[in-house]
């Protein structure tokens, strides 16, 4: 059995035993759909039962190449032995104790580690929660409480989560909001990467809308507690921020005493080739949010803030499960691996993949191929084409996922090897060619 386990991760690509989905997968899907919430946005009938490295085994014994990493959560790959060992050791010692009320050593150890990894260049404090949306909620509360200001600015195309505060700042699709109103007030959405066209026709990407429209017509900047931004739009289509625009946002926040919150739930923990995407841009926020890959797939998120900003008094915020010891142990092992070599590997394999996929943009069906590290988006001419490519990849045993209006995202585990990157790129190109040949528009 061990022999079989060690062989799964060694594959350079998919090994299909049945057409996808196979008979067992079909049965699981049918049973699942009887009892699970119909709100779940299942992408395609993938039924994973085991994983190792960048490979997944499904219910029918098919081996699938995972370019989703469980939506950017399995940062160190599936079942990394060092993460598994850390989890097992911590689980055998102490499964849970509430760190909001008591002092669990591994909680403080992880907070110290994350404070040390923070980009602030000054003392930081850390609050741990279970999910990305909770980190976002915490940051909205902290920003309002610290500044005493009511309003928040976020961006069109952004995704920050599904709880009430987070969905109020989300600006990617109305589906997330429809029927749930009224949402919390005090939120203004601005264009992401907004471009200013000069009289001579040249263009600069600056956050001009905020000064020119929002702060003139809708709210005084002195009423704004925070600007919340993803350094790369995640669910919104894997759109990297323009560096000048992000720097402009920082300068604008400084001018008006507004806190800059970087939502690095999807971009953080090595995915873009540095521990934080902000490091790649050289832009320092006041509050940084992490989740998803932080604990290699175990539920954990973090709000990391300049110590002077995290000044809320005792009792104002907490969480029963946030910073669960097993998740913290997984996060410490993950941080060791990411700072050890995986962020660097993300940079290297990301450049390799981008290079292999770039030629797609020469064809009529692909609008652009963009990315930062192992966060690559292929944007197609239509939503239908993107959907068909996603399905064609699945049929070939490559797992990718749509994002934004018509993008397919590539976000493999950071342990991706070059042979696996090459296989995945070939399969994606093959899927695009097959969709084009089928006359899909
Ligand atoms: N923020 C960003 C940038 C995300 O991509 C997501 C999830 O996709 C969230 C927040 C919400 O995280 P969660 O689903 O863990 O609540």
Short mmCIF file of C-alpha atoms and ligand atoms in Angstrom, two decimals:
data_model
loop_
_atom_site.label_atom_id
_atom_site.label_comp_id
_atom_site.label_asym_id
_atom_site.label_seq_id
_atom_site.Cartn_x
_atom_site.Cartn_y
_atom_site.Cartn_z
CA UNK A 1 0.00 0.00 0.00
CA UNK A 2 2.85 2.38 0.89
CA UNK A 3 4.39 1.58 -2.46
CA UNK A 4 1.19 2.72 -4.15
CA UNK A 5 1.06 5.91 -2.05
CA UNK A 6 4.60 6.89 -2.96
CA UNK A 7 3.93 6.33 -6.68
CA UNK A 8 0.93 8.65 -7.00
CA UNK A 9 2.92 11.87 -6.64
CA UNK A 10 5.63 10.67 -8.99
CA UNK A 11 3.41 10.77 -12.07
CA UNK A 12 4.18 13.55 -14.51
CA UNK A 13 0.55 13.74 -15.61
CA UNK A 14 -2.87 12.07 -15.65
CA UNK A 15 -3.41 8.31 -15.95
CA UNK A 16 -6.99 7.61 -16.93
CA UNK A 17 -8.61 4.21 -16.36
CA UNK A 18 -12.17 5.29 -17.22
CA UNK A 19 -13.74 8.14 -19.15
CA UNK A 20 -14.34 11.00 -16.73
CA UNK A 21 -16.44 10.89 -14.67
CA UNK A 22 -16.19 7.13 -14.05
CA UNK A 23 -19.03 4.99 -12.65
CA UNK A 24 -18.11 5.43 -8.98
CA UNK A 25 -17.70 9.16 -9.39
CA UNK A 26 -21.15 9.33 -11.03
CA UNK A 27 -22.67 7.44 -8.10
CA UNK A 28 -21.04 9.75 -5.56
CA UNK A 29 -22.26 12.81 -7.45
CA UNK A 30 -25.83 11.44 -7.58
CA UNK A 31 -25.83 10.70 -3.83
CA UNK A 32 -24.23 14.03 -2.98
CA UNK A 33 -26.77 15.99 -4.95
CA UNK A 34 -29.62 14.50 -2.89
CA UNK A 35 -28.38 15.93 0.39
CA UNK A 36 -26.01 18.87 -0.08
CA UNK A 37 -26.93 22.53 -0.29
CA UNK A 38 -27.99 23.41 -3.84
CA UNK A 39 -26.07 26.68 -3.45
CA UNK A 40 -22.70 24.93 -3.85
CA UNK A 41 -21.17 25.98 -7.18
CA UNK A 42 -19.70 22.63 -8.22
CA UNK A 43 -17.50 23.04 -11.31
CA UNK A 44 -17.42 19.51 -12.75
CA UNK A 45 -17.80 15.93 -11.47
CA UNK A 46 -14.35 15.46 -9.96
CA UNK A 47 -14.46 13.08 -6.98
CA UNK A 48 -11.06 13.09 -5.23
CA UNK A 49 -10.30 10.40 -2.66
CA UNK A 50 -6.52 10.63 -2.26
CA UNK A 51 -3.79 13.07 -3.14
CA UNK A 52 -0.05 13.32 -3.20
CA UNK A 53 2.04 16.21 -4.46
CA UNK A 54 0.31 17.59 -7.56
CA UNK A 55 -1.70 14.44 -8.29
CA UNK A 56 -5.16 13.38 -7.18
CA UNK A 57 -6.65 9.91 -7.35
CA UNK A 58 -10.39 9.87 -7.94
CA UNK A 59 -13.05 7.37 -6.85
CA UNK A 60 -12.43 5.23 -9.97
CA UNK A 61 -8.66 5.08 -9.60
CA UNK A 62 -8.00 7.74 -12.23
CA UNK A 63 -4.92 9.88 -11.63
CA UNK A 64 -5.60 13.57 -12.24
CA UNK A 65 -3.13 16.43 -12.52
CA UNK A 66 -4.23 19.09 -10.07
CA UNK A 67 -3.79 22.64 -11.35
CA UNK A 68 -6.41 23.84 -8.83
CA UNK A 69 -4.69 22.91 -5.57
CA UNK A 70 -8.15 22.74 -3.99
CA UNK A 71 -8.66 26.39 -5.05
CA UNK A 72 -5.18 27.52 -4.05
CA UNK A 73 -5.33 25.84 -0.65
CA UNK A 74 -3.04 22.81 -1.01
CA UNK A 75 0.01 25.05 -1.20
CA UNK A 76 2.57 22.39 -0.27
CA UNK A 77 0.84 19.79 -2.43
CA UNK A 78 -1.36 16.99 -1.25
CA UNK A 79 -0.25 15.18 1.91
CA UNK A 80 3.21 16.71 2.16
CA UNK A 81 5.01 14.37 4.60
CA UNK A 82 6.26 17.24 6.77
CA UNK A 83 2.80 18.76 7.07
CA UNK A 84 1.21 15.36 7.73
CA UNK A 85 3.80 14.63 10.46
CA UNK A 86 3.20 18.02 12.10
CA UNK A 87 -0.57 17.46 12.02
CA UNK A 88 -0.31 13.94 13.44
CA UNK A 89 2.01 15.01 16.21
CA UNK A 90 -0.16 17.95 17.24
CA UNK A 91 -3.40 15.94 16.96
CA UNK A 92 -2.01 13.30 19.30
CA UNK A 93 -0.95 15.99 21.80
CA UNK A 94 -3.83 18.50 21.84
CA UNK A 95 -6.65 18.57 19.30
CA UNK A 96 -8.19 21.81 20.46
CA UNK A 97 -8.34 24.41 23.16
CA UNK A 98 -9.84 27.84 22.67
CA UNK A 99 -7.01 30.31 22.16
CA UNK A 100 -9.28 33.31 22.56
CA UNK A 101 -9.65 32.43 26.23
CA UNK A 102 -6.45 30.53 27.04
CA UNK A 103 -2.78 30.44 26.12
CA UNK A 104 -2.01 27.60 23.68
CA UNK A 105 1.73 27.66 22.86
CA UNK A 106 1.45 26.73 19.17
CA UNK A 107 -1.01 29.62 18.61
CA UNK A 108 1.50 32.19 19.88
CA UNK A 109 4.30 30.43 18.02
CA UNK A 110 2.46 30.79 14.72
CA UNK A 111 1.51 34.43 15.45
CA UNK A 112 5.19 35.19 16.13
CA UNK A 113 6.16 33.43 12.89
CA UNK A 114 3.63 35.38 10.84
CA UNK A 115 4.59 38.65 12.54
CA UNK A 116 8.19 37.88 11.54
CA UNK A 117 7.10 37.23 7.95
CA UNK A 118 5.00 40.40 7.80
CA UNK A 119 6.13 43.06 5.36
CA UNK A 120 5.69 46.01 7.76
CA UNK A 121 9.30 46.47 8.88
CA UNK A 122 7.93 47.16 12.36
CA UNK A 123 6.21 45.20 15.15
CA UNK A 124 3.13 43.30 14.08
CA UNK A 125 0.26 41.59 15.87
CA UNK A 126 -1.76 38.65 14.57
CA UNK A 127 -5.35 37.42 14.95
CA UNK A 128 -6.14 33.90 13.77
CA UNK A 129 -9.48 32.70 12.38
CA UNK A 130 -10.73 29.73 10.35
CA UNK A 131 -11.51 31.04 6.89
CA UNK A 132 -10.76 33.87 4.51
CA UNK A 133 -14.09 35.54 5.06
CA UNK A 134 -13.49 35.70 8.81
CA UNK A 135 -10.14 37.39 8.28
CA UNK A 136 -11.87 39.95 6.05
CA UNK A 137 -14.61 40.51 8.65
CA UNK A 138 -11.97 41.00 11.35
CA UNK A 139 -10.13 43.56 9.22
CA UNK A 140 -13.28 45.58 8.51
CA UNK A 141 -14.09 45.68 12.21
CA UNK A 142 -10.53 46.57 13.20
CA UNK A 143 -10.23 49.30 10.56
CA UNK A 144 -13.49 50.97 11.62
CA UNK A 145 -12.68 50.64 15.30
CA UNK A 146 -9.10 51.92 14.97
CA UNK A 147 -9.87 54.91 12.74
CA UNK A 148 -13.31 55.75 14.08
CA UNK A 149 -14.39 56.16 10.45
CA UNK A 150 -17.44 54.44 8.92
CA UNK A 151 -16.68 53.83 5.24
CA UNK A 152 -14.68 51.26 3.30
CA UNK A 153 -13.55 51.19 -0.32
CA UNK A 154 -13.12 47.98 -2.28
CA UNK A 155 -12.94 47.15 -5.98
CA UNK A 156 -15.09 45.93 -8.81
CA UNK A 157 -14.03 42.40 -9.69
CA UNK A 158 -12.92 41.60 -6.14
CA UNK A 159 -13.95 38.61 -4.06
CA UNK A 160 -13.61 38.72 -0.29
CA UNK A 161 -16.00 36.05 0.97
CA UNK A 162 -19.63 35.25 1.61
CA UNK A 163 -20.48 36.43 5.12
CA UNK A 164 -22.32 39.74 5.39
CA UNK A 165 -19.36 42.08 5.80
CA UNK A 166 -17.26 40.28 3.22
CA UNK A 167 -20.02 40.01 0.66
CA UNK A 168 -20.70 43.72 1.04
CA UNK A 169 -17.14 44.50 -0.10
CA UNK A 170 -17.12 41.80 -2.80
CA UNK A 171 -17.62 43.22 -6.27
CA UNK A 172 -17.23 40.37 -8.73
CA UNK A 173 -20.72 38.92 -9.35
CA UNK A 174 -24.19 39.95 -8.28
CA UNK A 175 -25.03 36.26 -7.64
CA UNK A 176 -23.13 36.56 -4.35
CA UNK A 177 -25.44 39.39 -3.27
CA UNK A 178 -28.81 38.70 -4.92
CA UNK A 179 -31.64 38.15 -2.46
CA UNK A 180 -29.47 38.73 0.61
CA UNK A 181 -29.98 42.45 1.06
CA UNK A 182 -29.86 44.77 2.70
CA UNK A 183 -26.10 44.37 3.02
CA UNK A 184 -24.09 46.38 5.57
CA UNK A 185 -23.79 50.00 4.45
CA UNK A 186 -20.69 52.20 4.17
CA UNK A 187 -19.08 50.35 1.24
CA UNK A 188 -18.00 52.00 -2.03
CA UNK A 189 -16.71 50.08 -5.03
CA UNK A 190 -14.12 51.57 -7.37
CA UNK A 191 -12.61 50.29 -10.63
CA UNK A 192 -9.59 47.98 -10.31
CA UNK A 193 -6.48 49.07 -12.24
CA UNK A 194 -8.28 52.19 -13.46
CA UNK A 195 -6.59 53.83 -16.39
CA UNK A 196 -6.39 57.56 -17.03
CA UNK A 197 -6.12 58.70 -20.65
CA UNK A 198 -4.11 61.93 -21.10
CA UNK A 199 -5.09 64.51 -23.73
CA UNK A 200 -2.28 63.22 -25.96
CA UNK A 201 -3.80 59.73 -25.86
CA UNK A 202 -1.18 58.17 -23.56
CA UNK A 203 -2.48 56.15 -20.65
CA UNK A 204 -1.43 55.82 -17.03
CA UNK A 205 -2.84 53.38 -14.55
CA UNK A 206 -3.62 55.38 -11.42
CA UNK A 207 -6.34 55.11 -8.79
CA UNK A 208 -7.83 58.30 -10.20
CA UNK A 209 -11.47 57.38 -9.61
CA UNK A 210 -11.02 57.60 -5.86
CA UNK A 211 -9.82 61.22 -5.80
CA UNK A 212 -11.72 62.42 -8.86
CA UNK A 213 -15.11 60.84 -8.25
CA UNK A 214 -15.49 59.04 -4.94
CA UNK A 215 -13.82 61.58 -2.64
CA UNK A 216 -15.40 64.47 -4.53
CA UNK A 217 -18.97 63.28 -4.93
CA UNK A 218 -19.75 60.39 -2.58
CA UNK A 219 -17.68 60.46 0.61
CA UNK A 220 -15.03 62.67 2.16
CA UNK A 221 -11.76 60.73 2.49
CA UNK A 222 -11.82 61.57 6.22
CA UNK A 223 -14.86 59.29 6.42
CA UNK A 224 -12.98 56.33 4.93
CA UNK A 225 -11.46 53.79 7.31
CA UNK A 226 -9.83 51.48 4.79
CA UNK A 227 -9.14 50.58 1.21
CA UNK A 228 -9.32 46.81 0.74
CA UNK A 229 -7.48 45.36 -2.25
CA UNK A 230 -6.37 42.04 -3.70
CA UNK A 231 -2.86 42.44 -5.18
CA UNK A 232 -4.00 40.00 -7.87
CA UNK A 233 -7.74 39.64 -8.44
CA UNK A 234 -8.44 35.99 -7.64
CA UNK A 235 -12.02 34.93 -8.24
CA UNK A 236 -12.28 38.05 -10.39
CA UNK A 237 -10.13 36.48 -13.12
CA UNK A 238 -6.46 36.33 -12.02
CA UNK A 239 -5.74 39.93 -12.93
CA UNK A 240 -2.47 41.23 -11.46
CA UNK A 241 -2.59 44.80 -10.15
CA UNK A 242 -0.62 47.29 -12.16
CA UNK A 243 2.40 48.16 -9.99
CA UNK A 244 1.93 51.94 -10.41
CA UNK A 245 -1.72 51.65 -9.52
CA UNK A 246 -1.00 49.70 -6.33
CA UNK A 247 1.72 52.16 -5.33
CA UNK A 248 -0.71 54.97 -6.10
CA UNK A 249 -3.23 53.39 -3.73
CA UNK A 250 -0.62 53.30 -0.98
CA UNK A 251 0.22 56.97 -1.52
CA UNK A 252 -3.46 57.92 -1.56
CA UNK A 253 -4.08 56.09 1.72
CA UNK A 254 -1.08 57.87 3.26
CA UNK A 255 -2.40 61.26 2.13
CA UNK A 256 -5.75 60.73 3.81
CA UNK A 257 -4.90 58.60 6.86
CA UNK A 258 -6.73 55.61 5.38
CA UNK A 259 -5.63 52.05 6.21
CA UNK A 260 -4.56 49.88 3.27
CA UNK A 261 -5.73 46.29 3.70
CA UNK A 262 -4.18 43.69 1.39
CA UNK A 263 -6.42 40.66 0.98
CA UNK A 264 -3.78 38.01 0.34
CA UNK A 265 -6.09 35.10 1.10
CA UNK A 266 -5.47 33.74 -2.39
CA UNK A 267 -2.17 35.46 -3.31
CA UNK A 268 -0.32 34.83 -0.04
CA UNK A 269 1.91 32.08 1.32
CA UNK A 270 4.24 31.78 -1.66
CA UNK A 271 1.74 31.51 -4.50
CA UNK A 272 3.06 34.47 -6.48
CA UNK A 273 6.74 33.59 -6.00
CA UNK A 274 7.33 35.59 -2.82
CA UNK A 275 5.78 34.90 0.58
CA UNK A 276 3.34 37.80 0.00
CA UNK A 277 2.34 39.29 -3.35
CA UNK A 278 2.87 42.69 -1.67
CA UNK A 279 6.57 41.78 -1.44
CA UNK A 280 6.66 41.35 -5.20
CA UNK A 281 5.14 44.81 -5.66
CA UNK A 282 7.21 46.49 -2.95
CA UNK A 283 3.98 47.89 -1.51
CA UNK A 284 3.42 47.64 2.25
CA UNK A 285 -0.15 47.51 3.56
CA UNK A 286 -1.23 48.29 7.13
CA UNK A 287 -3.21 45.08 7.49
CA UNK A 288 -2.56 41.85 5.59
CA UNK A 289 -4.99 38.94 5.35
CA UNK A 290 -3.99 35.32 4.73
CA UNK A 291 -6.01 32.12 4.39
CA UNK A 292 -6.34 29.31 1.86
CA UNK A 293 -2.76 27.95 1.51
CA UNK A 294 -1.69 29.14 4.98
CA UNK A 295 -2.08 25.68 6.56
CA UNK A 296 -1.78 23.57 3.38
CA UNK A 297 -5.53 22.97 3.27
CA UNK A 298 -6.51 22.88 6.93
CA UNK A 299 -8.93 25.62 7.97
CA UNK A 300 -6.96 28.65 9.11
CA UNK A 301 -6.76 32.33 8.30
CA UNK A 302 -4.84 35.26 9.71
CA UNK A 303 -5.15 39.00 10.05
CA UNK A 304 -1.68 40.47 10.46
CA UNK A 305 -1.52 44.17 11.31
CA UNK A 306 0.96 46.81 12.30
CA UNK A 307 1.07 46.61 16.12
CA UNK A 308 -0.08 50.23 16.40
CA UNK A 309 -3.16 49.47 14.31
CA UNK A 310 -4.25 46.37 16.22
CA UNK A 311 -5.16 48.37 19.31
CA UNK A 312 -8.68 47.14 20.00
CA UNK A 313 -9.42 46.51 23.67
CA UNK A 314 -9.90 43.17 25.36
CA UNK A 315 -13.13 41.37 24.49
CA UNK A 316 -13.82 43.23 21.23
CA UNK A 317 -12.96 40.28 18.97
CA UNK A 318 -12.24 36.55 19.25
CA UNK A 319 -13.11 33.10 17.93
CA UNK A 320 -13.81 29.67 19.42
CA UNK A 321 -11.99 27.63 16.79
CA UNK A 322 -9.78 30.29 15.18
CA UNK A 323 -6.14 29.24 15.38
CA UNK A 324 -6.95 25.62 16.19
CA UNK A 325 -3.68 23.95 17.33
CA UNK A 326 -3.67 21.33 14.55
CA UNK A 327 -4.11 24.02 11.89
CA UNK A 328 -1.38 26.10 13.56
CA UNK A 329 1.04 23.15 13.48
CA UNK A 330 0.25 22.63 9.78
CA UNK A 331 0.84 26.35 9.15
CA UNK A 332 4.24 26.31 10.88
CA UNK A 333 5.33 23.36 8.71
CA UNK A 334 3.89 25.13 5.64
CA UNK A 335 5.81 28.34 6.43
CA UNK A 336 9.05 26.33 6.74
CA UNK A 337 8.46 24.71 3.36
CA UNK A 338 7.38 27.89 1.58
CA UNK A 339 10.28 29.98 2.88
CA UNK A 340 12.63 27.01 2.34
CA UNK A 341 12.20 26.52 -1.38
CA UNK A 342 8.57 26.55 -2.47
CA UNK A 343 8.14 30.30 -3.05
CA UNK A 344 11.22 30.14 -5.24
CA UNK A 345 9.83 27.10 -7.03
CA UNK A 346 6.56 28.97 -7.64
CA UNK A 347 8.54 31.74 -9.30
CA UNK A 348 10.48 29.30 -11.45
CA UNK A 349 7.62 27.02 -12.48
CA UNK A 350 5.31 30.01 -12.91
CA UNK A 351 7.73 31.56 -15.41
CA UNK A 352 8.03 28.20 -17.20
CA UNK A 353 4.25 27.78 -17.43
CA UNK A 354 3.65 31.36 -18.52
CA UNK A 355 6.22 30.90 -21.27
CA UNK A 356 4.60 27.63 -22.41
CA UNK A 357 1.10 29.16 -22.45
CA UNK A 358 1.91 32.59 -23.82
CA UNK A 359 1.61 31.54 -27.49
CA UNK A 360 -2.09 30.83 -26.92
CA UNK A 361 -2.65 34.58 -26.99
CA UNK A 362 -1.62 34.56 -30.68
CA UNK A 363 -4.76 32.59 -31.52
CA UNK A 364 -8.23 34.08 -32.06
CA UNK A 365 -9.83 32.45 -29.02
CA UNK A 366 -7.47 33.71 -26.32
CA UNK A 367 -7.47 37.33 -25.27
CA UNK A 368 -4.56 37.24 -22.81
CA UNK A 369 -2.32 35.05 -20.69
CA UNK A 370 -1.23 36.81 -17.51
CA UNK A 371 0.18 35.79 -14.20
CA UNK A 372 2.37 36.24 -11.19
CA UNK A 373 4.20 33.12 -10.00
CA UNK A 374 1.86 30.12 -9.92
CA UNK A 375 -1.22 32.28 -10.31
CA UNK A 376 -1.83 32.31 -14.05
CA UNK A 377 -4.99 33.28 -15.91
CA UNK A 378 -5.85 32.44 -19.50
CA UNK A 379 -8.62 34.76 -20.62
CA UNK A 380 -10.76 33.64 -23.55
CA UNK A 381 -12.87 35.51 -26.06
CA UNK A 382 -16.11 34.30 -24.47
CA UNK A 383 -17.47 32.80 -21.25
CA UNK A 384 -18.68 29.80 -23.24
CA UNK A 385 -15.19 29.11 -24.61
CA UNK A 386 -13.71 29.30 -21.09
CA UNK A 387 -16.36 26.86 -19.80
CA UNK A 388 -15.72 24.43 -22.65
CA UNK A 389 -11.95 24.57 -22.09
CA UNK A 390 -12.44 23.82 -18.38
CA UNK A 391 -14.58 20.79 -19.30
CA UNK A 392 -12.15 19.64 -22.03
CA UNK A 393 -9.26 19.82 -19.55
CA UNK A 394 -11.21 17.69 -17.08
CA UNK A 395 -11.92 15.06 -19.71
CA UNK A 396 -8.15 14.88 -20.22
CA UNK A 397 -7.46 14.56 -16.48
CA UNK A 398 -6.26 18.14 -15.93
CA UNK A 399 -8.02 20.06 -13.18
CA UNK A 400 -8.40 23.79 -13.82
CA UNK A 401 -11.13 26.20 -12.79
CA UNK A 402 -12.88 29.19 -14.29
CA UNK A 403 -12.52 32.61 -12.68
CA UNK A 404 -13.91 36.01 -13.57
CA UNK A 405 -16.10 36.34 -16.62
CA UNK A 406 -14.10 34.23 -19.10
CA UNK A 407 -10.81 33.18 -17.56
CA UNK A 408 -9.44 29.76 -16.74
CA UNK A 409 -7.09 29.88 -13.80
CA UNK A 410 -3.99 27.84 -13.23
CA UNK A 411 -2.97 27.56 -9.57
CA UNK A 412 -1.13 24.29 -8.99
CA UNK A 413 0.45 23.27 -5.70
CA UNK A 414 3.78 25.05 -5.16
CA UNK A 415 5.62 21.69 -5.28
CA UNK A 416 4.93 21.50 -9.04
CA UNK A 417 7.78 19.87 -11.00
CA UNK A 418 8.82 20.97 -14.46
CA UNK A 419 7.70 17.70 -16.11
CA UNK A 420 4.26 18.16 -14.53
CA UNK A 421 4.15 21.81 -15.58
CA UNK A 422 5.00 20.79 -19.15
CA UNK A 423 2.32 18.06 -19.22
CA UNK A 424 -0.30 20.42 -17.81
CA UNK A 425 0.56 23.16 -20.31
CA UNK A 426 0.36 20.67 -23.20
CA UNK A 427 -3.04 19.40 -22.03
CA UNK A 428 -4.39 22.92 -21.64
CA UNK A 429 -3.20 23.85 -25.15
CA UNK A 430 -4.69 20.61 -26.50
CA UNK A 431 -8.03 21.46 -24.83
CA UNK A 432 -8.02 24.95 -26.38
CA UNK A 433 -7.26 23.48 -29.82
CA UNK A 434 -10.03 20.88 -29.44
CA UNK A 435 -12.59 23.56 -28.49
CA UNK A 436 -11.53 25.71 -31.43
CA UNK A 437 -11.75 22.70 -33.78
CA UNK A 438 -15.26 21.98 -32.47
CA UNK A 439 -16.29 25.46 -33.60
CA UNK A 440 -16.95 26.83 -30.13
CA UNK A 441 -17.02 30.62 -29.97
N1 LIG B 1 -10.51 36.66 -0.04
C1 LIG B 1 -10.06 36.18 -1.21
C2 LIG B 1 -9.09 36.98 -2.02
C3 LIG B 1 -10.49 34.93 -1.67
O1 LIG B 1 -10.05 34.46 -2.85
C4 LIG B 1 -11.42 34.20 -0.89
C5 LIG B 1 -11.93 32.90 -1.35
O2 LIG B 1 -11.85 32.54 -2.48
C6 LIG B 1 -11.85 34.75 0.32
C7 LIG B 1 -11.36 35.98 0.72
C8 LIG B 1 -12.83 34.00 1.18
O3 LIG B 1 -12.21 32.90 1.74
P1 LIG B 1 -13.08 31.69 2.36
O4 LIG B 1 -13.78 31.02 1.27
O5 LIG B 1 -12.04 30.83 3.04
O6 LIG B 1 -14.00 32.32 3.35
#
